[in-house]
């Protein structure tokens, strides 16, 4: 599941909300605007607290903002569940 970049919809949601990076940083209480840029580029992931803040600012779920990561994580867990079920049936 490792990936050097984390696809997300931050840029899209920020544009829909008509916010500049500095506006979003202010709303989130972040002093370093470049942090927003790194999140949008997928270079870093925001903390869980900032994910909740983003969800509130944009009026959507965290899953919508990080839909690609959510789907990858969901697929990973489903695959592991199937493997576990197979292992349990073989015992």
mmCIF file with all atom_site columns, C-alpha atoms in Angstrom:
data_model
loop_
_atom_site.group_PDB
_atom_site.id
_atom_site.type_symbol
_atom_site.label_atom_id
_atom_site.label_alt_id
_atom_site.label_comp_id
_atom_site.label_asym_id
_atom_site.label_entity_id
_atom_site.label_seq_id
_atom_site.pdbx_PDB_ins_code
_atom_site.Cartn_x
_atom_site.Cartn_y
_atom_site.Cartn_z
_atom_site.occupancy
_atom_site.B_iso_or_equiv
_atom_site.pdbx_formal_charge
_atom_site.auth_seq_id
_atom_site.auth_comp_id
_atom_site.auth_asym_id
_atom_site.auth_atom_id
_atom_site.pdbx_PDB_model_num
ATOM 1  C CA . UNK A 1 1  ? 0.000   0.000   0.000  1.00 0.00 ? 1  UNK A CA 1
ATOM 2  C CA . UNK A 1 2  ? 2.987   2.294   0.072  1.00 0.00 ? 2  UNK A CA 1
ATOM 3  C CA . UNK A 1 3  ? 2.910   5.105   -2.393 1.00 0.00 ? 3  UNK A CA 1
ATOM 4  C CA . UNK A 1 4  ? 5.243   8.054   -2.797 1.00 0.00 ? 4  UNK A CA 1
ATOM 5  C CA . UNK A 1 5  ? 2.315   10.345  -3.567 1.00 0.00 ? 5  UNK A CA 1
ATOM 6  C CA . UNK A 1 6  ? -1.144  10.418  -2.058 1.00 0.00 ? 6  UNK A CA 1
ATOM 7  C CA . UNK A 1 7  ? -3.839  11.288  -4.565 1.00 0.00 ? 7  UNK A CA 1
ATOM 8  C CA . UNK A 1 8  ? -6.489  13.576  -3.140 1.00 0.00 ? 8  UNK A CA 1
ATOM 9  C CA . UNK A 1 9  ? -9.157  16.090  -4.043 1.00 0.00 ? 9  UNK A CA 1
ATOM 10 C CA . UNK A 1 10 ? -7.922  18.945  -1.856 1.00 0.00 ? 10 UNK A CA 1
ATOM 11 C CA . UNK A 1 11 ? -7.157  21.273  -4.740 1.00 0.00 ? 11 UNK A CA 1
ATOM 12 C CA . UNK A 1 12 ? -10.566 20.609  -6.299 1.00 0.00 ? 12 UNK A CA 1
ATOM 13 C CA . UNK A 1 13 ? -12.477 21.186  -3.069 1.00 0.00 ? 13 UNK A CA 1
ATOM 14 C CA . UNK A 1 14 ? -10.442 24.298  -2.291 1.00 0.00 ? 14 UNK A CA 1
ATOM 15 C CA . UNK A 1 15 ? -11.223 25.767  -5.716 1.00 0.00 ? 15 UNK A CA 1
ATOM 16 C CA . UNK A 1 16 ? -14.927 24.920  -5.376 1.00 0.00 ? 16 UNK A CA 1
ATOM 17 C CA . UNK A 1 17 ? -14.924 26.676  -2.001 1.00 0.00 ? 17 UNK A CA 1
ATOM 18 C CA . UNK A 1 18 ? -13.221 29.643  -3.675 1.00 0.00 ? 18 UNK A CA 1
ATOM 19 C CA . UNK A 1 19 ? -10.382 29.603  -1.153 1.00 0.00 ? 19 UNK A CA 1
ATOM 20 C CA . UNK A 1 20 ? -6.728  30.436  -1.658 1.00 0.00 ? 20 UNK A CA 1
ATOM 21 C CA . UNK A 1 21 ? -4.129  28.308  0.071  1.00 0.00 ? 21 UNK A CA 1
ATOM 22 C CA . UNK A 1 22 ? -3.502  31.101  2.579  1.00 0.00 ? 22 UNK A CA 1
ATOM 23 C CA . UNK A 1 23 ? -7.254  31.280  3.342  1.00 0.00 ? 23 UNK A CA 1
ATOM 24 C CA . UNK A 1 24 ? -7.439  27.548  3.953  1.00 0.00 ? 24 UNK A CA 1
ATOM 25 C CA . UNK A 1 25 ? -4.298  27.657  6.093  1.00 0.00 ? 25 UNK A CA 1
ATOM 26 C CA . UNK A 1 26 ? -5.869  30.418  8.187  1.00 0.00 ? 26 UNK A CA 1
ATOM 27 C CA . UNK A 1 27 ? -9.114  28.471  8.675  1.00 0.00 ? 27 UNK A CA 1
ATOM 28 C CA . UNK A 1 28 ? -7.144  25.405  9.758  1.00 0.00 ? 28 UNK A CA 1
ATOM 29 C CA . UNK A 1 29 ? -4.861  27.408  12.063 1.00 0.00 ? 29 UNK A CA 1
ATOM 30 C CA . UNK A 1 30 ? -1.753  26.591  10.031 1.00 0.00 ? 30 UNK A CA 1
ATOM 31 C CA . UNK A 1 31 ? 0.983   29.191  9.838  1.00 0.00 ? 31 UNK A CA 1
ATOM 32 C CA . UNK A 1 32 ? 3.028   27.538  7.094  1.00 0.00 ? 32 UNK A CA 1
ATOM 33 C CA . UNK A 1 33 ? 1.094   27.863  3.815  1.00 0.00 ? 33 UNK A CA 1
ATOM 34 C CA . UNK A 1 34 ? 3.500   25.497  2.055  1.00 0.00 ? 34 UNK A CA 1
ATOM 35 C CA . UNK A 1 35 ? 2.006   22.686  4.132  1.00 0.00 ? 35 UNK A CA 1
ATOM 36 C CA . UNK A 1 36 ? -1.260  23.079  2.192  1.00 0.00 ? 36 UNK A CA 1
ATOM 37 C CA . UNK A 1 37 ? 0.692   22.875  -1.063 1.00 0.00 ? 37 UNK A CA 1
ATOM 38 C CA . UNK A 1 38 ? 2.436   19.677  0.042  1.00 0.00 ? 38 UNK A CA 1
ATOM 39 C CA . UNK A 1 39 ? -0.936  18.123  0.913  1.00 0.00 ? 39 UNK A CA 1
ATOM 40 C CA . UNK A 1 40 ? -2.423  19.119  -2.445 1.00 0.00 ? 40 UNK A CA 1
ATOM 41 C CA . UNK A 1 41 ? 0.562   17.689  -4.319 1.00 0.00 ? 41 UNK A CA 1
ATOM 42 C CA . UNK A 1 42 ? 0.238   14.469  -2.345 1.00 0.00 ? 42 UNK A CA 1
ATOM 43 C CA . UNK A 1 43 ? 3.705   14.810  -0.858 1.00 0.00 ? 43 UNK A CA 1
ATOM 44 C CA . UNK A 1 44 ? 2.372   14.654  2.701  1.00 0.00 ? 44 UNK A CA 1
ATOM 45 C CA . UNK A 1 45 ? -0.817  13.693  4.467  1.00 0.00 ? 45 UNK A CA 1
ATOM 46 C CA . UNK A 1 46 ? -2.511  15.987  6.964  1.00 0.00 ? 46 UNK A CA 1
ATOM 47 C CA . UNK A 1 47 ? -2.934  14.856  10.552 1.00 0.00 ? 47 UNK A CA 1
ATOM 48 C CA . UNK A 1 48 ? -6.198  13.237  11.531 1.00 0.00 ? 48 UNK A CA 1
ATOM 49 C CA . UNK A 1 49 ? -7.249  16.463  13.257 1.00 0.00 ? 49 UNK A CA 1
ATOM 50 C CA . UNK A 1 50 ? -6.564  18.447  10.071 1.00 0.00 ? 50 UNK A CA 1
ATOM 51 C CA . UNK A 1 51 ? -8.487  15.876  8.029  1.00 0.00 ? 51 UNK A CA 1
ATOM 52 C CA . UNK A 1 52 ? -11.510 16.537  10.222 1.00 0.00 ? 52 UNK A CA 1
ATOM 53 C CA . UNK A 1 53 ? -11.005 20.282  9.868  1.00 0.00 ? 53 UNK A CA 1
ATOM 54 C CA . UNK A 1 54 ? -10.814 19.935  6.072  1.00 0.00 ? 54 UNK A CA 1
ATOM 55 C CA . UNK A 1 55 ? -14.007 17.893  6.122  1.00 0.00 ? 55 UNK A CA 1
ATOM 56 C CA . UNK A 1 56 ? -15.774 20.633  8.074  1.00 0.00 ? 56 UNK A CA 1
ATOM 57 C CA . UNK A 1 57 ? -14.434 23.453  5.879  1.00 0.00 ? 57 UNK A CA 1
ATOM 58 C CA . UNK A 1 58 ? -15.449 21.711  2.662  1.00 0.00 ? 58 UNK A CA 1
ATOM 59 C CA . UNK A 1 59 ? -18.674 20.174  3.980  1.00 0.00 ? 59 UNK A CA 1
ATOM 60 C CA . UNK A 1 60 ? -17.787 16.682  2.829  1.00 0.00 ? 60 UNK A CA 1
ATOM 61 C CA . UNK A 1 61 ? -16.396 13.469  4.253  1.00 0.00 ? 61 UNK A CA 1
ATOM 62 C CA . UNK A 1 62 ? -12.714 12.668  4.669  1.00 0.00 ? 62 UNK A CA 1
ATOM 63 C CA . UNK A 1 63 ? -13.335 9.745   2.309  1.00 0.00 ? 63 UNK A CA 1
ATOM 64 C CA . UNK A 1 64 ? -14.383 12.174  -0.412 1.00 0.00 ? 64 UNK A CA 1
ATOM 65 C CA . UNK A 1 65 ? -11.277 14.300  0.037  1.00 0.00 ? 65 UNK A CA 1
ATOM 66 C CA . UNK A 1 66 ? -8.958  11.299  0.007  1.00 0.00 ? 66 UNK A CA 1
ATOM 67 C CA . UNK A 1 67 ? -11.056 8.980   -2.164 1.00 0.00 ? 67 UNK A CA 1
ATOM 68 C CA . UNK A 1 68 ? -8.086  7.305   -3.854 1.00 0.00 ? 68 UNK A CA 1
ATOM 69 C CA . UNK A 1 69 ? -6.350  6.526   -0.563 1.00 0.00 ? 69 UNK A CA 1
ATOM 70 C CA . UNK A 1 70 ? -9.661  5.385   0.906  1.00 0.00 ? 70 UNK A CA 1
ATOM 71 C CA . UNK A 1 71 ? -10.261 2.951   -1.983 1.00 0.00 ? 71 UNK A CA 1
ATOM 72 C CA . UNK A 1 72 ? -6.706  1.600   -1.808 1.00 0.00 ? 72 UNK A CA 1
ATOM 73 C CA . UNK A 1 73 ? -7.057  1.101   1.936  1.00 0.00 ? 73 UNK A CA 1
ATOM 74 C CA . UNK A 1 74 ? -10.469 -0.523  1.555  1.00 0.00 ? 74 UNK A CA 1
ATOM 75 C CA . UNK A 1 75 ? -9.142  -2.926  -1.101 1.00 0.00 ? 75 UNK A CA 1
ATOM 76 C CA . UNK A 1 76 ? -6.127  -3.753  1.058  1.00 0.00 ? 76 UNK A CA 1
ATOM 77 C CA . UNK A 1 77 ? -8.348  -4.590  4.059  1.00 0.00 ? 77 UNK A CA 1
ATOM 78 C CA . UNK A 1 78 ? -10.776 -6.644  1.950  1.00 0.00 ? 78 UNK A CA 1
ATOM 79 C CA . UNK A 1 79 ? -7.879  -8.620  0.494  1.00 0.00 ? 79 UNK A CA 1
ATOM 80 C CA . UNK A 1 80 ? -6.484  -9.276  3.967  1.00 0.00 ? 80 UNK A CA 1
ATOM 81 C CA . UNK A 1 81 ? -9.917  -10.388 5.215  1.00 0.00 ? 81 UNK A CA 1
ATOM 82 C CA . UNK A 1 82 ? -10.192 -12.880 2.370  1.00 0.00 ? 82 UNK A CA 1
ATOM 83 C CA . UNK A 1 83 ? -6.719  -14.206 3.111  1.00 0.00 ? 83 UNK A CA 1
ATOM 84 C CA . UNK A 1 84 ? -7.623  -14.572 6.784  1.00 0.00 ? 84 UNK A CA 1
ATOM 85 C CA . UNK A 1 85 ? -10.869 -16.383 5.909  1.00 0.00 ? 85 UNK A CA 1
ATOM 86 C CA . UNK A 1 86 ? -8.971  -18.732 3.603  1.00 0.00 ? 86 UNK A CA 1
ATOM 87 C CA . UNK A 1 87 ? -6.412  -19.451 6.306  1.00 0.00 ? 87 UNK A CA 1
ATOM 88 C CA . UNK A 1 88 ? -9.166  -20.156 8.846  1.00 0.00 ? 88 UNK A CA 1
ATOM 89 C CA . UNK A 1 89 ? -10.950 -22.548 6.454  1.00 0.00 ? 89 UNK A CA 1
ATOM 90 C CA . UNK A 1 90 ? -7.749  -24.503 5.867  1.00 0.00 ? 90 UNK A CA 1
ATOM 91 C CA . UNK A 1 91 ? -7.292  -25.147 9.600  1.00 0.00 ? 91 UNK A CA 1
#
